[in-house]
Amino acid sequence: MAPSPTFAMWRRLAAKPGGKRAFSAAMCLRVPYFRTVVPSVRELRPGYCEVTAPKWWGVHNHIGTFHAIAACNLAEIAMGMLAEATVPDTHRWLPKGMTVEYLAKAETGLRAVAEVPEIPEFGDAGFELPVPVTITDAAGKPVVTATIAIWVTRKS
C-alpha cells in the first residue's frame, strides 16, 4: 500500500541536512496550532513517532512549568504523525478521544513517543486504534501519559 503524502515527505526529507527541521516547519504550516509548542519530529516510521518540544515562555503555566494542555498538544502531534506514517493512503483516520494522566510537573523541554505495539491490518471495516503516548522530561522521567483513540476507515 502507498504511504500517506505526509510520510512520503518525511522519507524524502529526513536524511537530508536540515530535512527534519524543514519537515517539522511544514507540519506546523499545515496544522498551525501545533507550532505553539515548537515541535521537532525526531523519528518517524510506521507504528512509531518521536517528537520533542522546548520549554519556553509560550508553554508556561501559572507556576512556570510546561502547561498540561501544551503537553496534550505534543501528544496529539506524536499520535498524528504516527497515524500518517502507519495508516496507508487508501484509508483515513480521525481522533475519537483522549485519556490523559498527569504524573509529574514538567519542568524541562519534553519528548513525546507514540508507539503502537502491533500494526493492524487495514481492510474494508472501520476500527478503533488506541495510540499510547508517553511524554518524558529531559531526565527521561515520565510526566504525562495519554492514549488517543483514532477511528480508521477506508476512503470512499
Coordinates of C-alpha atoms in Angstrom, one line a residue:
M1 CA 0.0 0.0 0.0
A2 CA 1.1 3.5 -0.7
P3 CA 2.3 5.7 2.2
S4 CA 0.4 8.9 3.0
P5 CA 1.8 12.1 1.4
T6 CA 3.0 13.2 4.9
F7 CA 5.0 10.1 5.4
A8 CA 6.3 10.2 1.8
M9 CA 7.6 13.8 2.5
W10 CA 9.3 12.6 5.7
R11 CA 11.1 9.9 3.8
R12 CA 12.2 12.4 1.2
L13 CA 13.5 15.0 3.8
A14 CA 14.6 13.2 6.9
A15 CA 18.1 12.1 5.8
K16 CA 18.9 15.5 4.2
P17 CA 20.8 18.2 6.1
G18 CA 18.1 20.3 7.8
G19 CA 15.4 17.9 6.5
K20 CA 13.8 17.1 9.8
R21 CA 13.6 20.8 10.6
A22 CA 12.1 21.5 7.2
F23 CA 9.5 18.7 7.8
S24 CA 8.6 20.0 11.2
A25 CA 8.2 23.5 9.9
A26 CA 6.0 22.2 7.0
M27 CA 3.9 20.2 9.5
C28 CA 3.3 23.4 11.5
L29 CA 2.2 25.3 8.4
R30 CA -0.3 22.5 7.6
V31 CA -1.5 22.3 11.3
P32 CA -0.9 25.8 12.7
Y33 CA -1.9 25.1 16.3
F34 CA 1.0 22.6 16.5
R35 CA 3.5 25.5 16.3
T36 CA 2.6 26.7 19.7
V37 CA 4.8 24.0 21.3
V38 CA 7.6 24.5 18.7
P39 CA 7.7 20.8 17.9
S40 CA 10.6 18.9 16.2
V41 CA 9.9 15.5 14.7
R42 CA 12.9 13.4 15.5
E43 CA 12.0 10.0 14.3
L44 CA 9.0 8.7 12.3
R45 CA 8.2 5.2 10.9
P46 CA 5.1 3.0 10.8
G47 CA 4.0 2.4 14.4
Y48 CA 6.4 4.9 15.9
C49 CA 6.9 8.7 16.3
E50 CA 9.2 10.7 18.5
V51 CA 8.7 14.5 18.8
T52 CA 10.4 17.0 21.1
A53 CA 9.4 20.4 22.3
P54 CA 11.4 23.0 24.2
K55 CA 10.3 24.6 27.4
W56 CA 9.8 28.3 26.6
W57 CA 7.5 31.0 28.0
G58 CA 4.8 30.3 25.4
V59 CA 4.1 26.9 27.0
H60 CA 4.4 28.0 30.7
N61 CA 1.5 27.7 33.1
H62 CA 1.0 29.9 36.2
I63 CA 3.8 28.1 38.1
G64 CA 6.3 28.3 35.2
T65 CA 6.2 24.6 34.2
F66 CA 5.2 23.1 30.8
H67 CA 1.4 23.6 30.7
A68 CA -0.6 20.3 30.8
I69 CA -2.6 21.2 27.7
A70 CA 0.5 22.1 25.8
A71 CA 1.8 18.6 26.7
C72 CA -1.5 17.2 25.3
N73 CA -0.8 19.2 22.1
L74 CA 2.6 17.5 21.9
A75 CA 0.9 14.1 22.5
E76 CA -1.5 14.8 19.6
I77 CA 1.4 15.7 17.3
A78 CA 3.1 12.4 18.1
M79 CA -0.1 10.5 17.6
G80 CA -0.9 12.3 14.3
M81 CA 2.4 11.8 12.8
L82 CA 2.4 8.1 13.8
A83 CA -1.0 7.8 12.1
E84 CA 0.3 9.5 9.0
A85 CA 3.2 7.0 8.9
T86 CA 1.1 4.0 9.7
V87 CA -2.3 4.4 8.0
P88 CA -2.0 3.8 4.3
D89 CA -3.2 6.3 1.7
T90 CA -6.2 4.1 1.0
H91 CA -7.6 4.9 4.5
R92 CA -8.3 7.9 6.6
W93 CA -8.1 8.4 10.4
L94 CA -9.8 10.7 12.8
P95 CA -9.2 11.3 16.5
K96 CA -12.0 9.9 18.6
G97 CA -11.0 10.5 22.2
M98 CA -8.0 11.1 24.5
T99 CA -7.4 9.9 28.1
V100 CA -4.5 11.7 29.9
E101 CA -2.7 11.2 33.2
Y102 CA -0.5 14.0 34.5
L103 CA 2.2 12.2 36.5
A104 CA 4.6 15.0 37.5
K105 CA 5.4 18.6 36.9
A106 CA 7.1 19.1 33.6
E107 CA 10.0 21.5 34.4
T108 CA 12.0 21.0 31.2
G109 CA 11.5 20.5 27.5
L110 CA 9.6 17.4 26.7
R111 CA 9.9 14.3 24.5
A112 CA 6.8 12.5 23.3
V113 CA 6.9 9.0 22.0
A114 CA 3.8 7.4 20.3
E115 CA 4.1 3.7 19.6
V116 CA 1.6 1.1 18.7
P117 CA 2.6 -2.4 19.7
E118 CA 1.4 -4.0 16.5
I119 CA 0.4 -2.5 13.2
P120 CA -3.1 -3.6 12.3
E121 CA -4.5 -4.9 9.1
F122 CA -6.2 -2.2 7.0
G123 CA -9.3 -3.7 5.4
D124 CA -12.8 -2.6 4.5
A125 CA -14.2 -2.4 8.0
G126 CA -13.7 0.6 10.2
F127 CA -11.9 0.1 13.5
E128 CA -10.7 2.0 16.6
L129 CA -6.9 2.1 17.1
P130 CA -5.6 3.2 20.5
V131 CA -2.3 5.0 20.3
P132 CA -0.4 5.2 23.5
V133 CA 1.9 8.2 24.0
T134 CA 4.5 8.7 26.8
I135 CA 5.8 12.2 27.4
T136 CA 9.1 12.4 29.4
D137 CA 11.2 15.3 30.7
A138 CA 14.9 15.9 29.9
A139 CA 15.9 13.3 32.5
G140 CA 13.7 10.6 31.0
K141 CA 11.1 10.8 33.8
P142 CA 7.5 10.3 32.6
V143 CA 5.4 13.4 33.2
V144 CA 2.3 12.7 31.1
T145 CA 0.8 9.6 29.6
A146 CA -2.0 9.6 27.1
T147 CA -3.9 7.2 25.0
I148 CA -5.5 8.7 21.9
A149 CA -8.1 6.6 20.1
I150 CA -8.4 7.1 16.4
W151 CA -11.1 5.8 14.1
V152 CA -9.7 4.3 10.9
T153 CA -11.8 3.7 7.8
R154 CA -11.3 3.0 4.1
K155 CA -11.6 6.2 2.0
S156 CA -14.8 6.3 -0.1

